[in-house]
mmCIF file of C-alpha atoms in Angstrom:
data_model
loop_
_atom_site.group_PDB
_atom_site.id
_atom_site.type_symbol
_atom_site.label_atom_id
_atom_site.label_comp_id
_atom_site.label_asym_id
_atom_site.label_seq_id
_atom_site.Cartn_x
_atom_site.Cartn_y
_atom_site.Cartn_z
ATOM 1 C CA MET A 563 -102.711 -46.824 -44.172
ATOM 2 C CA HIS A 564 -103.623 -43.068 -43.551
ATOM 3 C CA LEU A 565 -101.822 -39.672 -43.065
ATOM 4 C CA ALA A 566 -101.733 -38.385 -39.404
ATOM 5 C CA ALA A 567 -100.868 -34.786 -38.324
ATOM 6 C CA GLY A 568 -97.411 -33.633 -39.327
ATOM 7 C CA GLY A 569 -97.151 -35.700 -42.375
ATOM 8 C CA GLN A 570 -96.746 -39.001 -40.361
ATOM 9 C CA VAL A 571 -97.948 -41.940 -42.340
ATOM 10 C CA VAL A 572 -99.791 -44.599 -40.108
ATOM 11 C CA LEU A 573 -100.047 -48.048 -41.354
ATOM 12 C CA GLY A 574 -102.945 -49.002 -38.885
ATOM 13 C CA GLU A 575 -103.156 -52.280 -37.114
ATOM 14 C CA ARG A 576 -99.905 -54.377 -37.025
ATOM 15 C CA ARG A 577 -100.464 -57.998 -36.819
ATOM 16 C CA PRO A 578 -97.894 -60.538 -35.275
ATOM 17 C CA GLY A 579 -95.680 -61.879 -37.988
ATOM 18 C CA ASP A 580 -95.923 -58.747 -40.221
ATOM 19 C CA ALA A 581 -92.646 -58.019 -41.998
ATOM 20 C CA VAL A 582 -90.665 -55.027 -41.250
ATOM 21 C CA LEU A 583 -90.852 -52.346 -44.046
ATOM 22 C CA PRO A 584 -87.655 -52.016 -46.069
ATOM 23 C CA PRO A 585 -85.730 -48.672 -45.483
ATOM 24 C CA ASP A 586 -86.387 -47.485 -48.985
ATOM 25 C CA LEU A 587 -90.199 -47.909 -48.661
ATOM 26 C CA ALA A 588 -90.255 -46.288 -45.218
ATOM 27 C CA ALA A 589 -88.304 -43.355 -46.824
ATOM 28 C CA ASP A 590 -90.693 -43.208 -49.730
ATOM 29 C CA LEU A 591 -93.642 -43.262 -47.258
ATOM 30 C CA ARG A 592 -92.187 -40.347 -45.133
ATOM 31 C CA GLN A 593 -91.499 -38.378 -48.283
ATOM 32 C CA TRP A 594 -95.054 -39.001 -49.690
ATOM 33 C CA GLY A 595 -96.466 -38.018 -46.275
ATOM 34 C CA ALA A 596 -94.718 -34.678 -46.142
ATOM 35 C CA VAL A 597 -95.782 -33.847 -49.631
ATOM 36 C CA ALA A 598 -99.372 -34.862 -49.023
ATOM 37 C CA ALA A 599 -99.394 -32.942 -45.722
ATOM 38 C CA SER A 600 -98.057 -29.860 -47.251
ATOM 39 C CA ILE A 601 -100.723 -29.565 -49.829
ATOM 40 C CA ARG A 602 -103.614 -30.841 -47.750
ATOM 41 C CA GLY A 603 -106.101 -27.884 -46.957
ATOM 42 C CA ILE A 604 -104.773 -25.625 -49.939
ATOM 43 C CA GLU A 605 -106.159 -25.134 -53.237
ATOM 44 C CA VAL A 606 -104.331 -27.379 -55.830
ATOM 45 C CA ARG A 607 -104.917 -28.413 -59.331
ATOM 46 C CA ALA A 608 -106.646 -31.621 -60.219
ATOM 47 C CA GLU A 609 -103.605 -32.905 -61.874
ATOM 48 C CA GLN A 610 -101.396 -32.429 -58.638
ATOM 49 C CA GLN A 611 -104.089 -33.946 -56.459
ATOM 50 C CA ASP A 612 -104.264 -36.938 -58.844
ATOM 51 C CA ILE A 613 -100.450 -37.490 -58.705
ATOM 52 C CA VAL A 614 -100.414 -37.431 -54.813
ATOM 53 C CA SER A 615 -103.396 -39.902 -54.674
ATOM 54 C CA ARG A 616 -101.968 -42.241 -57.247
ATOM 55 C CA ARG A 617 -98.528 -42.179 -55.441
ATOM 56 C CA GLY A 618 -100.186 -43.007 -52.080
ATOM 57 C CA ARG A 619 -101.976 -46.011 -53.811
ATOM 58 C CA GLN A 620 -98.762 -47.123 -55.262
ATOM 59 C CA LEU A 621 -97.122 -47.058 -51.915
ATOM 60 C CA ALA A 622 -99.994 -48.795 -50.238
ATOM 61 C CA GLY A 623 -99.572 -51.551 -52.990
ATOM 62 C CA ARG A 624 -95.955 -51.798 -51.860
ATOM 63 C CA VAL A 625 -96.820 -52.071 -48.290
ATOM 64 C CA SER A 626 -99.459 -54.728 -49.131
ATOM 65 C CA ASP A 627 -96.759 -56.639 -50.926
ATOM 66 C CA VAL A 628 -94.445 -56.451 -47.936
ATOM 67 C CA LEU A 629 -97.144 -57.383 -45.344
ATOM 68 C CA GLY A 630 -98.645 -60.000 -47.559
ATOM 69 C CA ARG A 631 -102.169 -58.838 -47.027
ATOM 70 C CA PRO A 632 -104.571 -56.090 -48.397
ATOM 71 C CA VAL A 633 -104.027 -52.685 -47.086
ATOM 72 C CA GLU A 634 -106.791 -50.044 -46.460
ATOM 73 C CA TYR A 635 -105.590 -46.726 -48.128
ATOM 74 C CA VAL A 636 -107.189 -43.459 -47.005
ATOM 75 C CA ASP A 637 -106.531 -40.712 -49.454
ATOM 76 C CA PRO A 638 -105.420 -37.706 -47.508
ATOM 77 C CA LEU A 639 -106.839 -35.161 -49.956
ATOM 78 C CA THR A 640 -110.209 -36.626 -50.835
ATOM 79 C CA GLY A 641 -110.925 -38.781 -47.782
ATOM 80 C CA GLY A 642 -111.767 -41.732 -49.925
ATOM 81 C CA VAL A 643 -111.103 -45.320 -48.653
ATOM 82 C CA ASP A 644 -109.679 -47.953 -51.023
ATOM 83 C CA LEU A 645 -108.703 -51.599 -50.167
ATOM 84 C CA VAL A 646 -105.380 -52.037 -51.981
ATOM 85 C CA ARG A 647 -104.230 -55.670 -52.818
ATOM 86 C CA GLY A 648 -100.684 -55.730 -54.111
ATOM 87 C CA ARG A 649 -98.868 -53.259 -56.296
ATOM 88 C CA THR A 650 -100.759 -50.908 -58.474
ATOM 89 C CA THR A 651 -99.075 -50.544 -61.883
ATOM 90 C CA GLU A 652 -100.632 -47.309 -62.939
ATOM 91 C CA PRO A 653 -98.028 -44.887 -64.065
ATOM 92 C CA ILE A 654 -97.837 -41.593 -62.349
ATOM 93 C CA PRO A 655 -99.214 -38.996 -64.775
ATOM 94 C CA LEU A 656 -96.930 -36.143 -65.938
ATOM 95 C CA VAL A 657 -98.217 -32.661 -65.368
ATOM 96 C CA PRO A 658 -98.725 -31.206 -68.736
ATOM 97 C CA PRO A 659 -96.315 -28.426 -69.583
ATOM 98 C CA HIS A 660 -97.592 -24.935 -69.970
ATOM 99 C CA PRO A 661 -98.462 -24.187 -73.535
ATOM 100 C CA GLU A 662 -95.870 -21.958 -75.247
ATOM 101 C CA GLU A 663 -96.866 -18.384 -75.956
ATOM 102 C CA PRO A 664 -96.600 -17.254 -79.683
ATOM 103 C CA THR A 665 -93.221 -15.471 -80.345
ATOM 104 C CA PRO A 666 -93.740 -11.786 -80.265
ATOM 105 C CA TRP A 667 -91.765 -10.981 -83.530
ATOM 106 C CA ALA A 668 -92.805 -7.380 -83.983
ATOM 107 C CA THR A 669 -91.798 -6.327 -80.564
ATOM 108 C CA GLY A 670 -88.872 -8.566 -80.334
ATOM 109 C CA LEU A 671 -87.307 -7.352 -83.507
ATOM 110 C CA VAL A 672 -87.697 -3.748 -82.473
ATOM 111 C CA VAL A 673 -85.974 -4.537 -79.238
ATOM 112 C CA ALA A 674 -83.318 -6.317 -81.081
ATOM 113 C CA ALA A 675 -82.782 -3.500 -83.546
ATOM 114 C CA PHE A 676 -82.476 -0.904 -80.620
ATOM 115 C CA PHE A 677 -79.879 -3.079 -78.997
ATOM 116 C CA ALA A 678 -78.029 -3.731 -82.307
ATOM 117 C CA VAL A 679 -77.623 0.052 -82.913
ATOM 118 C CA LEU A 680 -76.652 0.647 -79.245
ATOM 119 C CA ALA A 681 -74.084 -2.107 -79.367
ATOM 120 C CA ALA A 682 -72.712 -1.072 -82.719
ATOM 121 C CA ILE A 683 -72.386 2.579 -81.861
ATOM 122 C CA GLY A 684 -70.735 1.793 -78.353
ATOM 123 C CA ASP A 685 -68.309 -0.646 -79.849
ATOM 124 C CA ILE A 686 -67.291 1.567 -82.904
ATOM 125 C CA THR A 687 -66.932 4.644 -80.592
ATOM 126 C CA LEU A 688 -64.761 2.830 -77.933
ATOM 127 C CA SER A 689 -62.692 1.106 -80.509
ATOM 128 C CA ARG A 690 -61.896 4.238 -82.543
ATOM 129 C CA ALA A 691 -61.043 6.109 -79.297
ATOM 130 C CA PHE A 692 -58.796 3.198 -78.353
ATOM 131 C CA GLY A 693 -57.251 3.033 -81.886
ATOM 132 C CA GLU A 694 -56.409 6.769 -81.869
ATOM 133 C CA ALA A 695 -54.649 6.470 -78.435
ATOM 134 C CA PHE A 696 -52.906 3.091 -78.962
ATOM 135 C CA GLY A 697 -52.993 2.100 -82.642
ATOM 136 C CA LEU A 698 -53.866 -1.385 -83.768
ATOM 137 C CA LEU A 699 -54.171 -2.520 -80.244
ATOM 138 C CA TRP A 700 -57.949 -1.797 -80.715
ATOM 139 C CA ILE A 701 -58.079 -5.197 -82.331
ATOM 140 C CA PRO A 702 -57.104 -7.449 -79.378
ATOM 141 C CA ALA A 703 -59.138 -5.145 -76.946
ATOM 142 C CA ASN A 704 -62.177 -5.571 -79.161
ATOM 143 C CA VAL A 705 -61.563 -9.477 -79.444
ATOM 144 C CA LEU A 706 -61.546 -9.542 -75.568
ATOM 145 C CA VAL A 707 -64.763 -7.536 -75.494
ATOM 146 C CA VAL A 708 -66.498 -9.800 -77.872
ATOM 147 C CA GLY A 709 -65.050 -12.839 -76.367
ATOM 148 C CA GLY A 710 -66.227 -11.764 -72.846
ATOM 149 C CA LEU A 711 -69.775 -11.037 -74.061
ATOM 150 C CA ALA A 712 -70.121 -14.249 -76.141
ATOM 151 C CA PRO A 713 -70.924 -16.540 -73.315
ATOM 152 C CA SER A 714 -73.560 -14.296 -71.848
ATOM 153 C CA LEU A 715 -75.131 -13.808 -75.278
ATOM 154 C CA TRP A 716 -75.244 -17.618 -75.777
ATOM 155 C CA LEU A 717 -76.816 -18.260 -72.481
ATOM 156 C CA VAL A 718 -79.693 -15.670 -72.915
ATOM 157 C CA ARG A 719 -80.699 -17.068 -76.269
ATOM 158 C CA ARG A 720 -83.534 -19.134 -74.769
ATOM 159 C CA VAL A 721 -84.667 -16.587 -72.149
ATOM 160 C CA PRO A 722 -88.106 -15.168 -73.504
ATOM 161 C CA PHE A 723 -87.344 -11.565 -73.176
ATOM 162 C CA TRP A 724 -83.666 -11.351 -72.905
ATOM 163 C CA ARG A 725 -83.126 -13.403 -76.233
ATOM 164 C CA TRP A 726 -84.001 -10.279 -78.135
ATOM 165 C CA MET A 727 -81.524 -8.124 -76.504
ATOM 166 C CA GLY A 728 -78.855 -10.759 -76.889
ATOM 167 C CA LEU A 729 -79.684 -11.062 -80.658
ATOM 168 C CA GLY A 730 -79.399 -7.330 -81.057
ATOM 169 C CA ALA A 731 -76.074 -7.125 -79.189
ATOM 170 C CA ALA A 732 -74.690 -9.880 -81.253
ATOM 171 C CA VAL A 733 -75.727 -8.374 -84.478
ATOM 172 C CA GLY A 734 -74.565 -4.929 -83.410
ATOM 173 C CA LEU A 735 -71.137 -6.370 -82.451
ATOM 174 C CA GLY A 736 -71.047 -8.148 -85.868
ATOM 175 C CA VAL A 737 -71.767 -4.966 -87.769
ATOM 176 C CA ALA A 738 -69.206 -2.911 -85.512
ATOM 177 C CA TRP A 739 -66.503 -5.288 -86.706
ATOM 178 C CA VAL A 740 -67.411 -4.879 -90.248
ATOM 179 C CA VAL A 741 -67.453 -1.029 -90.030
ATOM 180 C CA LEU A 742 -64.169 -1.026 -88.033
ATOM 181 C CA LEU A 743 -62.320 -3.310 -90.423
ATOM 182 C CA LEU A 744 -63.509 -1.325 -93.474
ATOM 183 C CA GLY A 745 -62.380 1.771 -91.752
ATOM 184 C CA GLN A 746 -58.996 0.369 -91.555
ATOM 185 C CA PHE A 747 -58.883 -0.259 -95.245
ATOM 186 C CA LEU A 748 -60.557 2.956 -96.566
#
């Protein structure tokens, strides 16, 4: 079993009486061949190369099970040749996740404070102007503004840089509500 040009997987010599490969195995071989052909000849990490090689050995083991005889497996990335008998049960290793960077608290809190002040001043200014023109209709208008921003602020909470802006805007809108409500009673 080796990889030919264009990602085509060639099984080598076929003997009389060899079983036909099941459709799912043939599809898995085509998919593996396309992946192996796409990374052959380019610089890849050792973990990625190991994953493609192990997957090829697993598929060679499945082909060996179907044919009932050992299969010679030629690794498309290293050129190594292995004789595979039956299925290999090695798990495919997971690529380790990128280590998380430390949280930039100092910079993040400065950005959050800036956006808190910006959101609070903007909301207070617009609500007071709306209140002078239309009276207490500033309350449902402000509810619509906060309700419209809430889903966006919720979604950015896990995005590394944008979370600070979302935090600042949420705090600023909360402060604006407190100031506006206190202004109604004072």
